[in-house]
């Protein structure tokens, strides 16, 4: 096992990784920007190193500074968290070339899945259902018009290097295609430095259902069930739950078994998530995330398995040590993302947290990196914490969630807590009847 892990991230996920390390008796090194000198991850870690000024491009994305921090602190391994460098194959290679273990899959698997076109081809060849679309990038307008006519409108123009919903445009008829392609290209070029695009059939009003997998270096693969992440705004997840109220047990078992087979054939190691759209009993693969996800706690709550701990263990070369039949699914869990944002306009609301009190009690977990008198900096993502609740049934979970959100006091900055509370009183949500556009309709954005 490692003696010391450097955590190349900030915010709640850096704290989450620190906790898993400490539970394993591993020392931690935090890296931080000048804006994060007083951040919780910086304060909790055994050692901390300032790696640059506030902008992420100069600090949390600064590969030489992170490697130097690992060298001077004599760390054994680097955990990338999510976002920032977590899906950067080049970073994973550099980490390994410098003699550190990258806590994640191989650089080859990261780059394979980071290219959405290659990812789709790969999983389709491994027997998983994918969204119909152009089989590969589309080179020019003429080809795009042909492909779109073949798969049928509406279609989505998507960026090969896409992420976070950027570089994605819906087109309802041929006359809008060329403009959407130009827009998606420009957005993808600006966001990812790669304007390559492809086309996909737009599945109308599906659910977003993803399967969590965990694999060791010896070919053992298990799934930890699904998460339903259909509550989204502008393709960004707001609330996630497990299990999905859309699936029956037969469907759940069938898709999970196919995913496990595909992941085994891929020779994948570590944690991973295969994301699907689900409509009318059919699944359509959209992408695989080769890292820990924001919403991983809902899976932890229903399985009792610490995913970050498992990620560290398998990276250190330990075998999983259990099989699919050992995994028990228990009750229901829901996670609410708490963002420092206006709950109506979603405008970021950084600033000083003047008063802070977290909810507690049975079945309530708060993963956060803020505290009283902490100043939420304006430079980073607005996620400041997550409330995760567990109950023996979905109804119990919903009651407990309302109670927990009502207890949560965060003063001084605006947060999305009022939005979550509002959702809880809507019958469609209470009955689990929602799709990926439901929230946008509810808040009047479509
Ligand atoms: P990103 O990597 O940018 O997050 P994804 O491919 O994971 O992009 O898609 C993000 C979200 O966009 C999905 O959860 C879903 O809401 C929507 N989406 C993606 N592909 C399709 C599709 N073919 N049809 C309908 N909605 C889609």
Coordinates of C-alpha atoms and ligand atoms in Angstrom, one line a residue:
X1 CA 0.0 0.0 0.0
X2 CA 1.1 3.6 -0.6
X3 CA 2.6 5.6 2.2
X4 CA 1.8 9.0 0.8
X5 CA -0.7 10.2 -1.9
X6 CA -0.7 13.6 -3.5
X7 CA -4.3 14.8 -4.3
X8 CA -4.2 16.9 -7.5
X9 CA -7.6 18.6 -6.9
X10 CA -9.5 21.0 -4.7
X11 CA -12.9 21.3 -3.1
X12 CA -15.1 18.5 -1.8
X13 CA -13.5 15.8 -3.9
X14 CA -10.0 16.6 -2.5
X15 CA -11.4 16.3 1.0
X16 CA -13.2 13.1 0.0
X17 CA -9.9 11.6 -1.3
X18 CA -8.1 12.8 1.8
X19 CA -10.6 10.9 4.0
X20 CA -10.3 7.7 2.1
X21 CA -6.5 7.9 2.4
X22 CA -6.6 8.5 6.1
X23 CA -9.0 5.6 6.6
X24 CA -6.3 3.5 4.9
X25 CA -3.5 5.0 7.1
X26 CA -2.0 6.8 4.1
X27 CA -0.5 10.3 4.5
X28 CA -1.8 13.0 2.2
X29 CA -0.3 16.0 0.3
X30 CA -2.6 18.8 -0.8
X31 CA -1.7 21.0 -3.7
X32 CA -3.4 24.4 -3.8
X33 CA -3.5 27.7 -5.6
X34 CA -2.8 31.0 -3.8
X35 CA -6.6 31.5 -3.6
X36 CA -7.0 28.2 -1.7
X37 CA -4.4 28.7 1.0
X38 CA -7.2 28.5 3.6
X39 CA -9.3 25.9 1.8
X40 CA -10.4 22.8 3.7
X41 CA -8.4 20.4 1.6
X42 CA -5.2 22.5 2.2
X43 CA -5.9 22.5 6.0
X44 CA -6.8 18.9 6.4
X45 CA -3.9 17.3 4.5
X46 CA -0.7 16.2 6.3
X47 CA 1.3 18.5 4.0
X48 CA 0.4 21.1 1.5
X49 CA 2.2 22.7 -1.4
X50 CA 1.3 25.9 -3.2
X51 CA 1.4 25.2 -7.0
X52 CA 0.5 28.6 -8.5
X53 CA -1.9 31.5 -8.7
X54 CA -5.7 31.4 -8.6
X55 CA -6.5 30.6 -12.3
X56 CA -6.7 26.8 -12.7
X57 CA -4.6 26.9 -15.8
X58 CA -1.7 28.2 -13.6
X59 CA -2.3 25.9 -10.7
X60 CA -4.6 22.8 -10.7
X61 CA -3.8 22.3 -14.4
X62 CA -0.1 23.1 -14.1
X63 CA 1.5 19.6 -14.7
X64 CA 5.1 20.6 -14.0
X65 CA 4.2 22.2 -10.7
X66 CA 2.2 19.2 -9.6
X67 CA 5.0 16.8 -10.5
X68 CA 7.4 19.0 -8.6
X69 CA 5.1 19.0 -5.6
X70 CA 5.0 15.1 -5.7
X71 CA 8.8 15.0 -5.9
X72 CA 9.6 17.4 -3.1
X73 CA 7.1 15.7 -0.8
X74 CA 8.2 12.2 -1.8
X75 CA 4.7 11.0 -2.6
X76 CA 4.1 7.5 -4.0
X77 CA 1.0 8.1 -6.0
X78 CA -1.2 10.9 -7.4
X79 CA -5.0 11.0 -7.2
X80 CA -6.6 13.3 -9.8
X81 CA -10.2 13.5 -8.4
X82 CA -12.7 14.6 -11.1
X83 CA -12.4 17.5 -13.5
X84 CA -9.1 19.2 -13.9
X85 CA -6.5 16.6 -15.0
X86 CA -8.5 13.5 -14.2
X87 CA -9.2 12.5 -17.8
X88 CA -5.9 13.8 -19.3
X89 CA -4.0 10.8 -20.7
X90 CA -0.9 12.9 -21.1
X91 CA -0.9 13.8 -17.4
X92 CA -1.4 10.1 -16.5
X93 CA 1.6 9.2 -18.6
X94 CA 3.8 12.0 -17.2
X95 CA 2.9 10.9 -13.6
X96 CA 4.0 7.3 -14.4
X97 CA 7.1 8.4 -16.3
X98 CA 8.2 10.2 -13.1
X99 CA 7.9 7.1 -11.1
X100 CA 4.6 7.8 -9.3
X101 CA 1.4 5.7 -9.5
X102 CA -1.5 7.3 -11.3
X103 CA -4.6 6.4 -9.3
X104 CA -6.8 5.7 -12.3
X105 CA -6.8 3.6 -15.5
X106 CA -4.0 3.3 -18.0
X107 CA -3.3 6.4 -20.2
X108 CA -4.4 4.2 -23.2
X109 CA -7.8 3.6 -21.7
X110 CA -8.2 7.3 -20.8
X111 CA -7.4 8.5 -24.3
X112 CA -9.6 5.8 -25.9
X113 CA -12.6 6.8 -23.9
X114 CA -11.8 10.5 -24.1
X115 CA -12.3 10.3 -27.9
X116 CA -16.1 9.8 -28.0
X117 CA -16.1 8.4 -31.5
X118 CA -13.5 5.8 -30.7
X119 CA -15.2 5.0 -27.4
X120 CA -18.6 4.4 -29.2
X121 CA -17.0 2.1 -31.8
X122 CA -15.1 0.2 -29.1
X123 CA -18.1 -0.5 -26.9
X124 CA -20.3 -1.3 -29.9
X125 CA -17.7 -3.9 -31.0
X126 CA -17.9 -5.3 -27.4
X127 CA -21.6 -5.8 -27.7
X128 CA -23.1 -2.7 -26.1
X129 CA -26.0 -0.8 -27.6
X130 CA -24.9 2.7 -28.8
X131 CA -26.9 5.8 -30.1
X132 CA -27.2 5.6 -33.9
X133 CA -25.1 8.2 -35.6
X134 CA -22.3 9.0 -38.0
X135 CA -19.8 6.2 -37.6
X136 CA -16.9 8.6 -36.9
X137 CA -16.3 12.3 -37.3
X138 CA -18.0 14.1 -40.1
X139 CA -15.6 15.8 -42.4
X140 CA -17.8 18.2 -44.3
X141 CA -21.3 19.6 -44.8
X142 CA -22.3 17.3 -47.6
X143 CA -21.5 14.2 -45.6
X144 CA -23.3 15.6 -42.6
X145 CA -26.5 16.2 -44.6
X146 CA -26.4 12.7 -45.9
X147 CA -25.8 11.1 -42.5
X148 CA -28.4 13.2 -40.9
X149 CA -31.0 12.3 -43.5
X150 CA -30.2 8.6 -43.0
X151 CA -30.5 8.6 -39.2
X152 CA -33.4 11.1 -39.2
X153 CA -34.0 14.3 -37.3
X154 CA -33.8 15.5 -34.6
X155 CA -30.1 15.0 -34.4
X156 CA -27.4 16.2 -32.1
X157 CA -24.1 17.7 -33.3
X158 CA -21.5 16.7 -30.7
X159 CA -17.8 17.3 -30.1
X160 CA -15.4 14.3 -30.2
X161 CA -13.5 15.8 -27.3
X162 CA -16.7 17.0 -25.6
X163 CA -17.4 17.3 -21.9
X164 CA -19.7 19.2 -19.6
X165 CA -22.4 19.4 -22.3
X166 CA -20.2 21.9 -24.3
X167 CA -20.0 21.7 -28.1
X168 CA -23.4 20.0 -28.3
X169 CA -26.3 21.4 -30.5
X170 CA -29.7 20.0 -31.3
X171 CA -30.9 20.2 -34.9
X172 CA -34.6 19.6 -35.9
X173 CA -34.4 19.9 -39.6
X174 CA -31.8 20.0 -42.4
X175 CA -32.0 23.8 -42.8
X176 CA -30.4 24.2 -39.3
X177 CA -27.6 21.7 -39.7
X178 CA -24.9 23.8 -41.2
X179 CA -25.3 26.6 -38.6
X180 CA -25.3 24.1 -35.8
X181 CA -22.2 22.4 -37.1
X182 CA -20.3 25.7 -37.3
X183 CA -21.5 26.6 -33.7
X184 CA -20.5 23.3 -32.2
X185 CA -17.1 23.3 -34.0
X186 CA -16.3 26.8 -32.7
X187 CA -17.4 25.9 -29.1
X188 CA -15.5 22.7 -29.1
X189 CA -12.4 24.4 -30.5
X190 CA -12.6 27.1 -27.8
X191 CA -13.3 24.6 -25.0
X192 CA -11.1 21.6 -25.9
X193 CA -8.7 22.8 -28.6
X194 CA -10.3 20.3 -31.0
X195 CA -13.2 21.2 -33.2
X196 CA -13.8 17.7 -34.6
X197 CA -17.6 16.9 -34.5
X198 CA -19.9 13.9 -35.1
X199 CA -23.6 13.4 -35.4
X200 CA -25.9 11.4 -33.2
X201 CA -29.6 10.7 -33.3
X202 CA -31.3 12.8 -30.6
X203 CA -33.1 10.5 -28.3
X204 CA -36.1 12.5 -27.2
X205 CA -36.8 12.8 -23.5
X206 CA -34.8 9.8 -22.4
X207 CA -33.5 9.1 -18.9
X208 CA -29.8 9.3 -18.2
X209 CA -28.8 6.0 -16.5
X210 CA -25.2 5.1 -15.8
X211 CA -23.6 1.9 -14.6
X212 CA -20.7 2.0 -12.0
X213 CA -17.9 -0.5 -12.5
X214 CA -14.9 -1.4 -10.5
X215 CA -12.0 -3.6 -11.8
X216 CA -8.7 -4.7 -10.4
X217 CA -5.4 -5.4 -12.3
X218 CA -6.1 -9.1 -12.5
X219 CA -9.2 -9.1 -14.6
X220 CA -11.8 -9.1 -11.8
X221 CA -14.7 -6.8 -12.6
X222 CA -17.9 -6.0 -10.7
X223 CA -20.7 -3.6 -11.2
X224 CA -22.2 -1.6 -8.4
X225 CA -25.6 -1.0 -10.0
X226 CA -26.9 2.1 -11.7
X227 CA -27.4 5.8 -10.9
X228 CA -30.2 7.8 -12.4
X229 CA -28.9 11.3 -13.3
X230 CA -31.8 12.5 -15.4
X231 CA -32.3 15.6 -13.3
X232 CA -30.2 18.0 -15.4
X233 CA -29.9 21.6 -16.4
X234 CA -28.1 22.3 -19.7
X235 CA -26.8 18.7 -19.6
X236 CA -25.3 19.3 -16.1
X237 CA -26.5 17.0 -13.4
X238 CA -28.2 18.5 -10.4
X239 CA -29.5 15.5 -8.4
X240 CA -28.7 11.8 -8.7
X241 CA -30.3 8.7 -7.2
X242 CA -29.9 5.0 -7.0
X243 CA -31.6 2.7 -7.9
X244 CA -33.4 4.2 -10.8
X245 CA -37.2 4.1 -10.5
X246 CA -37.4 3.6 -14.3
X247 CA -35.8 0.2 -14.4
X248 CA -37.2 -3.2 -13.4
X249 CA -34.9 -5.9 -12.0
X250 CA -34.6 -7.8 -15.2
X251 CA -33.5 -4.8 -17.2
X252 CA -31.1 -3.8 -14.4
X253 CA -29.4 -7.2 -14.3
X254 CA -29.3 -7.5 -18.1
X255 CA -27.5 -4.2 -18.8
X256 CA -25.2 -4.5 -15.9
X257 CA -24.1 -8.0 -17.0
X258 CA -23.4 -6.8 -20.5
X259 CA -21.4 -3.8 -19.1
X260 CA -19.3 -6.1 -16.9
X261 CA -18.5 -8.3 -19.9
X262 CA -17.5 -5.4 -22.0
X263 CA -15.3 -3.9 -19.3
X264 CA -13.6 -7.2 -18.7
X265 CA -12.9 -7.6 -22.5
X266 CA -11.4 -4.1 -22.5
X267 CA -8.9 -5.0 -19.8
X268 CA -9.9 -1.9 -17.8
X269 CA -8.7 -1.3 -14.3
X270 CA -10.0 1.1 -11.6
X271 CA -13.4 2.8 -11.3
X272 CA -15.4 3.7 -14.3
X273 CA -18.9 4.7 -15.4
X274 CA -20.7 3.8 -18.6
X275 CA -23.3 6.4 -19.3
X276 CA -26.5 5.5 -21.2
X277 CA -29.6 7.1 -22.4
X278 CA -32.7 5.0 -21.6
X279 CA -36.0 5.2 -23.5
X280 CA -38.8 2.7 -24.0
X281 CA -36.9 -0.2 -22.5
X282 CA -33.8 0.4 -24.7
X283 CA -30.3 1.6 -23.6
X284 CA -28.0 3.7 -25.8
X285 CA -24.4 4.1 -24.7
X286 CA -23.2 7.8 -24.8
X287 CA -19.8 7.8 -23.1
X288 CA -17.5 6.2 -20.5
X289 CA -16.0 8.3 -17.7
X290 CA -12.6 6.9 -16.6
X291 CA -12.6 8.5 -13.2
X292 CA -14.5 8.9 -9.9
X293 CA -17.7 10.8 -10.5
X294 CA -19.3 13.6 -8.5
X295 CA -22.3 11.3 -7.8
X296 CA -20.4 8.3 -6.6
X297 CA -21.7 8.6 -3.0
X298 CA -25.2 7.4 -3.9
X299 CA -23.6 4.1 -5.0
X300 CA -21.6 4.0 -1.8
X301 CA -24.7 4.5 0.3
X302 CA -26.6 1.5 -1.2
X303 CA -23.7 -0.9 -1.4
X304 CA -21.6 0.1 1.6
X305 CA -18.5 0.1 -0.6
X306 CA -16.1 3.0 -0.4
X307 CA -15.3 3.6 -4.1
X308 CA -12.4 5.9 -3.5
X309 CA -10.8 3.4 -1.1
X310 CA -11.3 0.7 -3.7
X311 CA -9.8 2.9 -6.4
X312 CA -6.7 3.5 -4.2
X313 CA -6.4 -0.2 -3.3
X314 CA -6.6 -1.5 -6.9
X315 CA -4.1 1.2 -8.1
X316 CA -1.7 -0.1 -5.4
X317 CA -2.0 -3.6 -7.0
X318 CA -4.4 -5.2 -4.5
X319 CA -7.0 -7.7 -5.8
X320 CA -10.7 -6.8 -5.4
X321 CA -11.0 -9.8 -3.1
X322 CA -14.8 -10.2 -3.6
X323 CA -17.1 -11.1 -6.4
X324 CA -20.4 -9.9 -7.8
X325 CA -22.4 -12.2 -5.7
X326 CA -20.8 -10.6 -2.6
X327 CA -22.3 -7.2 -3.4
X328 CA -25.6 -6.4 -1.7
X329 CA -27.8 -3.5 -2.7
X330 CA -29.6 -2.0 0.2
X331 CA -32.4 0.7 0.1
X332 CA -32.3 4.0 -1.8
X333 CA -30.0 7.0 -1.9
X334 CA -30.3 10.5 -3.4
X335 CA -27.6 13.2 -3.8
X336 CA -28.3 16.9 -4.2
X337 CA -25.5 19.1 -5.5
X338 CA -25.3 22.2 -3.5
X339 CA -23.9 25.0 -5.7
X340 CA -23.1 28.5 -4.6
X341 CA -25.5 29.9 -7.2
X342 CA -28.7 31.9 -7.3
X343 CA -31.4 29.1 -7.3
X344 CA -33.5 30.9 -9.9
X345 CA -30.9 32.4 -12.3
X346 CA -28.0 30.0 -11.6
X347 CA -25.6 32.9 -11.5
X348 CA -22.5 32.0 -9.4
X349 CA -22.6 33.5 -5.9
X350 CA -19.1 33.4 -4.5
X351 CA -18.3 35.2 -1.2
X352 CA -18.0 34.8 2.6
X353 CA -20.0 32.1 4.3
X354 CA -21.1 34.0 7.4
X355 CA -23.0 31.2 9.1
X356 CA -22.8 27.5 8.5
X357 CA -24.6 24.5 10.0
X358 CA -24.7 21.0 8.4
X359 CA -27.5 18.5 8.7
X360 CA -27.0 15.2 10.5
X361 CA -28.8 12.2 11.8
X362 CA -29.3 8.7 10.6
X363 CA -28.8 8.2 6.8
X364 CA -27.5 11.7 6.2
X365 CA -24.1 12.5 4.7
X366 CA -22.6 15.8 3.7
X367 CA -19.6 15.9 1.5
X368 CA -18.4 19.4 1.4
X369 CA -15.3 21.6 1.7
X370 CA -16.7 24.7 3.2
X371 CA -17.0 26.0 6.8
X372 CA -18.1 29.0 8.7
X373 CA -16.1 32.2 7.7
X374 CA -14.8 30.4 4.6
X375 CA -14.8 32.6 1.5
X376 CA -16.0 30.8 -1.6
X377 CA -13.5 31.9 -4.3
X378 CA -14.9 33.1 -7.7
X379 CA -12.4 31.2 -9.8
X380 CA -13.7 27.6 -9.8
X381 CA -16.8 25.5 -10.2
X382 CA -19.6 26.6 -8.0
X383 CA -20.2 23.1 -6.4
X384 CA -19.6 23.6 -2.7
X385 CA -21.0 20.4 -1.3
X386 CA -23.3 17.5 -1.7
X387 CA -26.1 16.2 0.6
X388 CA -26.5 12.5 0.3
X389 CA -29.3 10.7 2.1
X390 CA -30.1 7.0 2.4
X391 CA -33.4 5.3 3.3
X392 CA -34.8 1.9 3.2
X393 CA -37.3 3.0 0.5
X394 CA -37.4 5.9 -2.0
X395 CA -40.2 7.5 0.1
X396 CA -38.2 7.3 3.3
X397 CA -35.3 8.8 1.4
X398 CA -37.4 11.7 0.1
X399 CA -38.7 12.5 3.6
X400 CA -35.2 12.4 5.0
X401 CA -33.9 14.6 2.2
X402 CA -36.4 17.3 2.9
X403 CA -35.5 17.2 6.6
X404 CA -31.8 17.4 5.9
X405 CA -32.2 20.2 3.4
X406 CA -34.3 22.1 5.9
X407 CA -31.6 21.7 8.5
X408 CA -28.8 22.9 6.3
X409 CA -27.8 26.5 7.0
X410 CA -25.5 28.3 4.6
X411 CA -25.6 32.1 5.0
X412 CA -23.7 34.8 3.1
X413 CA -23.8 33.1 -0.3
X414 CA -26.8 32.0 -2.3
X415 CA -27.2 28.2 -2.9
X416 CA -29.3 25.7 -4.8
X417 CA -30.9 24.4 -1.6
X418 CA -34.2 26.2 -2.2
X419 CA -34.4 24.6 -5.7
X420 CA -33.9 21.1 -4.2
X421 CA -36.6 21.8 -1.6
X422 CA -39.0 23.0 -4.4
X423 CA -38.4 19.8 -6.4
X424 CA -39.4 17.7 -3.4
X425 CA -42.9 19.0 -3.4
X426 CA -43.6 18.3 -7.1
X427 CA -45.6 15.1 -7.6
X428 CA -43.8 14.1 -10.8
X429 CA -40.5 14.1 -9.0
X430 CA -42.0 12.4 -5.9
X431 CA -43.3 9.7 -8.2
X432 CA -40.0 9.3 -10.0
X433 CA -41.5 10.4 -13.3
X434 CA -38.9 12.6 -15.0
X435 CA -36.6 12.6 -18.0
X436 CA -33.5 14.7 -18.9
X437 CA -35.5 17.7 -19.9
X438 CA -38.0 17.6 -17.0
X439 CA -36.1 20.1 -14.8
X440 CA -35.7 22.6 -17.6
X441 CA -39.4 22.4 -18.2
X442 CA -40.1 22.8 -14.5
X443 CA -37.9 25.9 -14.1
X444 CA -39.4 27.3 -17.3
X445 CA -36.2 27.2 -19.4
X446 CA -37.7 25.3 -22.4
Ligands
LIG1 P1 -20.7 15.5 -22.0 O1 -19.5 14.7 -22.0 O2 -20.5 16.9 -22.6 O3 -21.3 15.6 -20.6 P2 -22.6 13.4 -22.8 O4 -22.4 12.7 -24.1 O5 -22.2 12.7 -21.6 O6 -21.8 14.8 -22.9 O7 -24.1 13.9 -22.7 C1 -24.5 14.8 -21.7 C2 -26.0 14.9 -21.6 O8 -26.5 15.3 -22.9 C3 -26.7 13.5 -21.4 O9 -26.8 13.2 -20.1 C4 -28.0 13.8 -22.1 O10 -28.8 14.6 -21.2 C5 -27.7 14.6 -23.3 N1 -27.4 13.8 -24.5 C6 -26.2 13.3 -24.9 N2 -26.4 12.6 -26.1 C7 -27.7 12.6 -26.4 C8 -28.5 12.1 -27.4 N3 -28.0 11.4 -28.4 N4 -29.9 12.3 -27.4 C9 -30.4 13.0 -26.4 N5 -29.7 13.6 -25.4 C10 -28.4 13.4 -25.4

